[in-house]
GROMACS .gro file of C-alpha atoms in nm:
model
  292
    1UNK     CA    1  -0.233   4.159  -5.173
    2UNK     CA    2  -0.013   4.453  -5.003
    3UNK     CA    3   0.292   4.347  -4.791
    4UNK     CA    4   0.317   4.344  -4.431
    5UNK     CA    5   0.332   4.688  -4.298
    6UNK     CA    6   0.665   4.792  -4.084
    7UNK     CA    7   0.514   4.803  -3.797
    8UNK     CA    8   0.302   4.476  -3.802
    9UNK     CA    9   0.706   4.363  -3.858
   10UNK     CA   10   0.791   4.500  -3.528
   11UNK     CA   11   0.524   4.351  -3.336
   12UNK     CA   12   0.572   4.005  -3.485
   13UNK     CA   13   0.983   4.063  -3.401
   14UNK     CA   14   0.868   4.177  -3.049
   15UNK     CA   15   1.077   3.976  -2.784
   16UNK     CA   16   0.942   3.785  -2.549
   17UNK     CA   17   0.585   3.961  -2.658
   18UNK     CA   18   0.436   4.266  -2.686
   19UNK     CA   19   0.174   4.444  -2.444
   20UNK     CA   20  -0.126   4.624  -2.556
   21UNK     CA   21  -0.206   4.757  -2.204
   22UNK     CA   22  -0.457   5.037  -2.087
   23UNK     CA   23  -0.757   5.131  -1.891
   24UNK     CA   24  -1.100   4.979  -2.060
   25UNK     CA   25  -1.287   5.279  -2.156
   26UNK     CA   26  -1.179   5.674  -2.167
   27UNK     CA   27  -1.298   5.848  -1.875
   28UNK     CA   28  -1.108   6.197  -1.919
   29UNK     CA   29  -0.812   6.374  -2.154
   30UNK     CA   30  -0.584   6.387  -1.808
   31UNK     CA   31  -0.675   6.032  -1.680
   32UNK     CA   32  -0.546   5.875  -2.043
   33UNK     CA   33  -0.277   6.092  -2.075
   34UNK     CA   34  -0.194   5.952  -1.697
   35UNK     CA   35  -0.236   5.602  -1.760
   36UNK     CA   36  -0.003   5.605  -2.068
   37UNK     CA   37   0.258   5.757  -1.911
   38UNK     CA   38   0.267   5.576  -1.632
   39UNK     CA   39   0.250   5.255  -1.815
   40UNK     CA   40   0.533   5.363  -2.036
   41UNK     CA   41   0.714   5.408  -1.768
   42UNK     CA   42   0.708   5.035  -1.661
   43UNK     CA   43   0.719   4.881  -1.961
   44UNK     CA   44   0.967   5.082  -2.084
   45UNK     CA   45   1.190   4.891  -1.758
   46UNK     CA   46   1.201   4.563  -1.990
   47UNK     CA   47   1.198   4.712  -2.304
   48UNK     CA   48   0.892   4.544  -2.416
   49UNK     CA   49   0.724   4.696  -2.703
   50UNK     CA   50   0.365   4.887  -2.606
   51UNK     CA   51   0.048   4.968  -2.749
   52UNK     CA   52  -0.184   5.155  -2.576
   53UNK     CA   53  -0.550   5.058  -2.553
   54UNK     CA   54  -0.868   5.258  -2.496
   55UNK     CA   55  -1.171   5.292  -2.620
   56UNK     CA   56  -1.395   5.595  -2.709
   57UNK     CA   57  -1.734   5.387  -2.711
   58UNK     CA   58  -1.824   5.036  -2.485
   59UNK     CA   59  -2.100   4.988  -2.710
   60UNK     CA   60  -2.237   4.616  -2.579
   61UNK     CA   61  -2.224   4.756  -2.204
   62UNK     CA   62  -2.507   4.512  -2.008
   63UNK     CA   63  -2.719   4.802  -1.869
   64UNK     CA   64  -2.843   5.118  -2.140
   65UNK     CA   65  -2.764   5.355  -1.808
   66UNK     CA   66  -2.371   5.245  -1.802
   67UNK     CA   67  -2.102   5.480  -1.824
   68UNK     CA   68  -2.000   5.428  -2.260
   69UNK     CA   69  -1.724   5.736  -2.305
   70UNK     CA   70  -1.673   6.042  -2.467
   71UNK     CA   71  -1.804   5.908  -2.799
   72UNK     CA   72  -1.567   5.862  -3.149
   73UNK     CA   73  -1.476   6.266  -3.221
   74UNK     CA   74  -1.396   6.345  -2.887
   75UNK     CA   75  -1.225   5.987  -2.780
   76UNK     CA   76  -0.987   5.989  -3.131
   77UNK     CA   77  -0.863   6.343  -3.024
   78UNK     CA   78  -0.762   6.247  -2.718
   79UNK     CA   79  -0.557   5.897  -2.800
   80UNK     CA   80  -0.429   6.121  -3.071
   81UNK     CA   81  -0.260   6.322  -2.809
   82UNK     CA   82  -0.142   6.011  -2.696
   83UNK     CA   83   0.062   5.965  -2.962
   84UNK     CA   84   0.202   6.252  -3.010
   85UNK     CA   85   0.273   6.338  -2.648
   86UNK     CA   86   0.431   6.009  -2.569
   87UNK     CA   87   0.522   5.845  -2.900
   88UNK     CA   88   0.280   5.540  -2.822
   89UNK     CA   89   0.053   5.361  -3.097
   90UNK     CA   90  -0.253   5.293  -2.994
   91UNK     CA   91  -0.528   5.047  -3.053
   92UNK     CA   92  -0.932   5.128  -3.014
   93UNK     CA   93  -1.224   4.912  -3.084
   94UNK     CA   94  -1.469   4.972  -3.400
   95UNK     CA   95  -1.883   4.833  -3.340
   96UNK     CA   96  -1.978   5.019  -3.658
   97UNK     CA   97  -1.873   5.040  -4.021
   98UNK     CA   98  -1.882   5.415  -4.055
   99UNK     CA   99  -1.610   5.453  -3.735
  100UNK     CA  100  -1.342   5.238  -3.937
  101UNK     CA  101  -1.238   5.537  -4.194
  102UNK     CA  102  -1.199   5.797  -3.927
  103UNK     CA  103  -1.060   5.526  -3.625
  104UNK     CA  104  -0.758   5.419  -3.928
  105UNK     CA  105  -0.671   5.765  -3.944
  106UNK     CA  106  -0.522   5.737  -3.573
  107UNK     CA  107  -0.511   5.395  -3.458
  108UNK     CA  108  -0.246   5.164  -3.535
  109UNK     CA  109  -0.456   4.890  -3.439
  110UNK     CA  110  -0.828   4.865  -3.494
  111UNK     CA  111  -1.001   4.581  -3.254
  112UNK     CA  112  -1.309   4.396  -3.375
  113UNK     CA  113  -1.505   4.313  -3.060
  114UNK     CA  114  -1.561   3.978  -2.975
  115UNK     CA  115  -1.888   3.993  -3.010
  116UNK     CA  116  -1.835   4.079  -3.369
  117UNK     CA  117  -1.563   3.891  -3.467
  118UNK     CA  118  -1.780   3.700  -3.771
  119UNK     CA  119  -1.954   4.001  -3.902
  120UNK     CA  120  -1.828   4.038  -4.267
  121UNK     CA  121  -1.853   4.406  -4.356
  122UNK     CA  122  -1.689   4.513  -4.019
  123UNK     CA  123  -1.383   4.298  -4.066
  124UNK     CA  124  -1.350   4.455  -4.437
  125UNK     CA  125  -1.416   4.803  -4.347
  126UNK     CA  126  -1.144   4.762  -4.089
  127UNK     CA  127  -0.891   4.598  -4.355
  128UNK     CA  128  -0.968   4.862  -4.616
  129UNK     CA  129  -0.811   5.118  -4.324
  130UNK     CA  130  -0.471   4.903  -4.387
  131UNK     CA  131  -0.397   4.895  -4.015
  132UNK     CA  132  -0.338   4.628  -3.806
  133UNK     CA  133  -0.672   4.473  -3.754
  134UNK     CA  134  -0.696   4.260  -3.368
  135UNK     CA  135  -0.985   4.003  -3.399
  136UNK     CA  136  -1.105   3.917  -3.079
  137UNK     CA  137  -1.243   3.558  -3.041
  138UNK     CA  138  -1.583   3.514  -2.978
  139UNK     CA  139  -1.709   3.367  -2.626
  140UNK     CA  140  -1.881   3.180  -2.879
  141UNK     CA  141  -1.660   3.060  -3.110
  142UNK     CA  142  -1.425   2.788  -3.168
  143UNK     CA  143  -1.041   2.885  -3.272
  144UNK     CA  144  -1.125   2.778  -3.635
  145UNK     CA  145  -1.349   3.024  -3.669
  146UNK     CA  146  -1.070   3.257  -3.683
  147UNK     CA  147  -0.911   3.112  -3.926
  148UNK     CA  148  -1.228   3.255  -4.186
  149UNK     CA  149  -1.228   3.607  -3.991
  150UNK     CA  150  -0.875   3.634  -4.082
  151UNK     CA  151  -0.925   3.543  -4.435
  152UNK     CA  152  -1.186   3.816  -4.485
  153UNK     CA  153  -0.954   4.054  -4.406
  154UNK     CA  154  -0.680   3.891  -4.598
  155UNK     CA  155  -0.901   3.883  -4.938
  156UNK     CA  156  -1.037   4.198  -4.841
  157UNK     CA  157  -0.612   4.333  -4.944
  158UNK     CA  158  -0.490   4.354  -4.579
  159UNK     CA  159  -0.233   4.054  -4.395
  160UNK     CA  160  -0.157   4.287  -4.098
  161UNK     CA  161  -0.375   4.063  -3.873
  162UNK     CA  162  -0.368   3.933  -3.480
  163UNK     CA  163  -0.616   3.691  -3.350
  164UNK     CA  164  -0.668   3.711  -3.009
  165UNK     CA  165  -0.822   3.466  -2.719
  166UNK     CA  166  -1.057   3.609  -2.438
  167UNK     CA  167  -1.215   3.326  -2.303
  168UNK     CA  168  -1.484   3.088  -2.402
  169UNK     CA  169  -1.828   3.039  -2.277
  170UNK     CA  170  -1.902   2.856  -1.965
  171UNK     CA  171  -2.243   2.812  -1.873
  172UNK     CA  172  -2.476   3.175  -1.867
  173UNK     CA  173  -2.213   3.351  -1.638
  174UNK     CA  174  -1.826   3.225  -1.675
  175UNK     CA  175  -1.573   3.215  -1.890
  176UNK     CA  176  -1.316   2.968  -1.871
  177UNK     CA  177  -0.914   2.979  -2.083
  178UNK     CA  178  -0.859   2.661  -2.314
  179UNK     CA  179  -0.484   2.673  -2.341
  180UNK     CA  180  -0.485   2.425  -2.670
  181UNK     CA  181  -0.706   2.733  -2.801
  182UNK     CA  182  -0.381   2.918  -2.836
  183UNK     CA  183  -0.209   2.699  -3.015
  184UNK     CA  184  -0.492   2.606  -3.281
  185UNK     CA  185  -0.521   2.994  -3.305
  186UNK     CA  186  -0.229   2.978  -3.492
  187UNK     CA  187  -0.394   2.789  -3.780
  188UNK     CA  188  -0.497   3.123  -3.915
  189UNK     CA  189  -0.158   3.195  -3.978
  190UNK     CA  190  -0.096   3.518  -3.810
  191UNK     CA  191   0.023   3.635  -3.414
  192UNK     CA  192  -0.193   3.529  -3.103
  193UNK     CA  193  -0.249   3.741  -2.829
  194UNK     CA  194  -0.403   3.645  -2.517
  195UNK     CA  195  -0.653   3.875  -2.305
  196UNK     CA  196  -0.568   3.816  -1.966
  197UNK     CA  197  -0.817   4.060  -1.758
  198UNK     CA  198  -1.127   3.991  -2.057
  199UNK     CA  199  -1.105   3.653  -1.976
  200UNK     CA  200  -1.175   3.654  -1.614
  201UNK     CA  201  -1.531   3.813  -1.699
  202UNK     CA  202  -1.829   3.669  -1.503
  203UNK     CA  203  -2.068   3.803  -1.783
  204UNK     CA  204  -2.413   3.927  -1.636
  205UNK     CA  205  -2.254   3.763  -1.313
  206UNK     CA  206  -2.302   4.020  -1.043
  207UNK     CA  207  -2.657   4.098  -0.943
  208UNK     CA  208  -2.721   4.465  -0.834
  209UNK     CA  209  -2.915   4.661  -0.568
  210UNK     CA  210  -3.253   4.778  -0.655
  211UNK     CA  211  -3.246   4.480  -0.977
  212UNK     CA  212  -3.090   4.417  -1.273
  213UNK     CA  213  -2.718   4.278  -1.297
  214UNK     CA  214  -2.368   4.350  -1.442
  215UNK     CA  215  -2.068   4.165  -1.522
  216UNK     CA  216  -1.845   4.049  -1.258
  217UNK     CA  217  -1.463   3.903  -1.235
  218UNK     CA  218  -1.216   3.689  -1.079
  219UNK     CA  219  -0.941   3.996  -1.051
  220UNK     CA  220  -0.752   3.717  -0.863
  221UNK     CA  221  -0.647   3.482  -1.096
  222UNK     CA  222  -0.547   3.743  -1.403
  223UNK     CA  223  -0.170   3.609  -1.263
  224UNK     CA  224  -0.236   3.280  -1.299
  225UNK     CA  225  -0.396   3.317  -1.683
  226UNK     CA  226  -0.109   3.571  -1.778
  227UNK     CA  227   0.163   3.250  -1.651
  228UNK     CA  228  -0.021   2.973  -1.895
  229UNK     CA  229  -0.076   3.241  -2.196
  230UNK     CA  230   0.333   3.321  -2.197
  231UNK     CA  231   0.443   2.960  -2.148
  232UNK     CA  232   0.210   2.800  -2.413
  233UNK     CA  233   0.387   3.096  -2.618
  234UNK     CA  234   0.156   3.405  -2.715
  235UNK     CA  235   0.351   3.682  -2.950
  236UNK     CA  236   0.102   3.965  -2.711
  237UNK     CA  237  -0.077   4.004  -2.380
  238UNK     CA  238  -0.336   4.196  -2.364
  239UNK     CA  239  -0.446   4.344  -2.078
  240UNK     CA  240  -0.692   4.625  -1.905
  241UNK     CA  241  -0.511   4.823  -1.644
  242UNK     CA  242  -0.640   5.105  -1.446
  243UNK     CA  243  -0.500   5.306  -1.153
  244UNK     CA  244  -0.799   5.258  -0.933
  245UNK     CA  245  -1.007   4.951  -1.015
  246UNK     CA  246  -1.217   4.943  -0.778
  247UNK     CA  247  -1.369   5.311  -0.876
  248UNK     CA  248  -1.311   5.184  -1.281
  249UNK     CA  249  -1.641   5.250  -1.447
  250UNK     CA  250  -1.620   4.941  -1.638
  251UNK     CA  251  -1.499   4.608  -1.584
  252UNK     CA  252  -1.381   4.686  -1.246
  253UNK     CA  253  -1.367   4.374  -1.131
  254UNK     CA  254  -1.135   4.253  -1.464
  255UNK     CA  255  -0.922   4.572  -1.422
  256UNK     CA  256  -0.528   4.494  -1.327
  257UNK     CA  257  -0.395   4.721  -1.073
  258UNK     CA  258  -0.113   4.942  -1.183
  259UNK     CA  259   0.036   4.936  -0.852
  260UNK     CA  260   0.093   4.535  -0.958
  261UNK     CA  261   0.166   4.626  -1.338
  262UNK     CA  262   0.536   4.553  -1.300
  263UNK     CA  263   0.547   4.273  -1.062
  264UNK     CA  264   0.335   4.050  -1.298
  265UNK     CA  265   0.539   4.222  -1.585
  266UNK     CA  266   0.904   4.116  -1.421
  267UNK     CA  267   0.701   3.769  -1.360
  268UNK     CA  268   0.568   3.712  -1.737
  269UNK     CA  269   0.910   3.785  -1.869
  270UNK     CA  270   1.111   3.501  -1.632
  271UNK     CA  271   0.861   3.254  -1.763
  272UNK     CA  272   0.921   3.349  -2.141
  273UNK     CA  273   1.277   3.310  -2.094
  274UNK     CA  274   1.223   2.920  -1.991
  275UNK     CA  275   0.943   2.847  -2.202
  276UNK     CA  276   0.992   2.686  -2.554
  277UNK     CA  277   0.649   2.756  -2.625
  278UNK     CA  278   0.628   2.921  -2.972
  279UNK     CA  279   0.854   2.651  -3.078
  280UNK     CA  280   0.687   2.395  -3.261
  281UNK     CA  281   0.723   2.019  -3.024
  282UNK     CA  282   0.861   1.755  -3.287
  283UNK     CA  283   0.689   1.421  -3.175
  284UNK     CA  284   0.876   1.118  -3.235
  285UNK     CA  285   0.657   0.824  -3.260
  286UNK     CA  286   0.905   0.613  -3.377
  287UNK     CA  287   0.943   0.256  -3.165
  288UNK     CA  288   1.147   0.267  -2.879
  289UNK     CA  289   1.395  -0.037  -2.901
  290UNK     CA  290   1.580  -0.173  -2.624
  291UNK     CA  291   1.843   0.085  -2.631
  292UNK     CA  292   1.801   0.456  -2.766
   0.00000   0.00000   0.00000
């Protein structure tokens, strides 16, 4: 099996976490090219380590008439300007085999939806890329399952790996944060990030005029998620951020201000530097005598 790549290295090294940050879906060249800077600018205020996130195509949208992007050609050309304009890896989601090749060729990290997070070939075509590969944790799924999506990319040649938690299930139209999920995530043996914004989804929640429905979101209480995520002890938050969410084409409702991207920044970081969480608790169950 190949080694660790440097730059998995640096994200695992990445004090108190790392941020893959960004607005849900590509809208335009100058809106991304926006965003990133902007969100460079804050982050680069802590000196936490960034990756920014986009995607080209929101291929599981709820309705066939929502907005999807500009589609793989045109969406790769413009987070490769990204890169190059503002020395920023980047991470982008994958829903198809045939978008892995050309997707490794400019994202550092590829994201398996969590919708897909089980499907075989996916995961492999994504390790065969040798980038990072973020698994996303179904709404479905229990943390072990992750422990067998990680090993198909392991045996597939590829340990750069993150597991990430977005949420699980709640009845037809909620989600709801297990905190013991992030710790049993780390029985597949790689770094847990936590999807703060994803994981305030009310899928298929919000009912529309004229019929049908789309997904709604408890905006509110991304703070409060983001506060258990860091002191349980995630290695990365993930997080959608836009710089008007309430015009976002998707997932406005789960879309972080960037007016606020700072405060709950400067917020996260106080509570990492209290918490003991990625330190394993030794439990002594040893009997407590009458002195001790």
């Amino acid at each position: 099996m190949a080694s660790h790549s440097s730059f998995f290295n640096e994200l695992v090294d990445a004090e108190p976490f790392f941020v893959m940050a960004g607005p849900n879906v590509i809208e335009s060249e100058d809106h991304i090219l926006k965003m990133a800077r902007q969100i460079k600018f804050v982050t680069d205020q802590f000196d936490l380590k960034l990756i920014f996130k986009s995607s080209f195509d929101k291929a599981n949208r709820t309705s066939a008439l929502s907005f999807r992007g500009p589609g793989l050609e045109e969406g790769l050309r413009i987070l490769e300007k990204v890169k190059t304009t503002f020395g920023l890896p980047v991470v982008t989601d994958v829903h198809e085999i045939h978008q892995c090749e050309p997707v490794g060729r400019i994202a550092d990290v590829i994201q398996i939806p969590a919708f897909l997070c089980r499907q075989t070939d996916l995961l492999v075509a994504a390790a065969k890329t040798g980038r990072v590969v973020n698994i996303k944790k179904g709404q479905f799924c229990a943390p072990s399952v992750m422990v067998n999506s990680a090993e198909k990319v392991r045996l597939a040649g590829n340990p750069n790996i993150l597991v990430c938690e977005r949420g699980t299930g709640f009845g037809y139209n909620d989600l709801i944060v297990d905190p013991r999920n992030l710790e049993w995530l780390r029985e597949a043996k790689c770094p847990v990030v936590a999807d703060i914004t994803h994981s305030l989804q009310q899928p298929a929640g919000r009912k529309l005029e004229g019929g049908g429905v789309a997904s709604g979101g408890l905006r509110e209480l991304i703070p409060c998620i983001g506060r258990v995520c860091v002191a349980v002890g995630v290695d990365g938050i993930f997080m959608e951020v836009h710089d008007n969410p309430l015009r976002a084409p998707v997932d406005s409702p789960t879309q972080w201000p960037l007016r606020n991207l700072k405060a709950l920044l400067e917020e996260l970081i106080v509570i990492s530097k209290v918490t003991k969480g990625k330190e394993k608790f030794r439990i002594d169950l040893r009997p407590v005598e009458e002195d001790f």
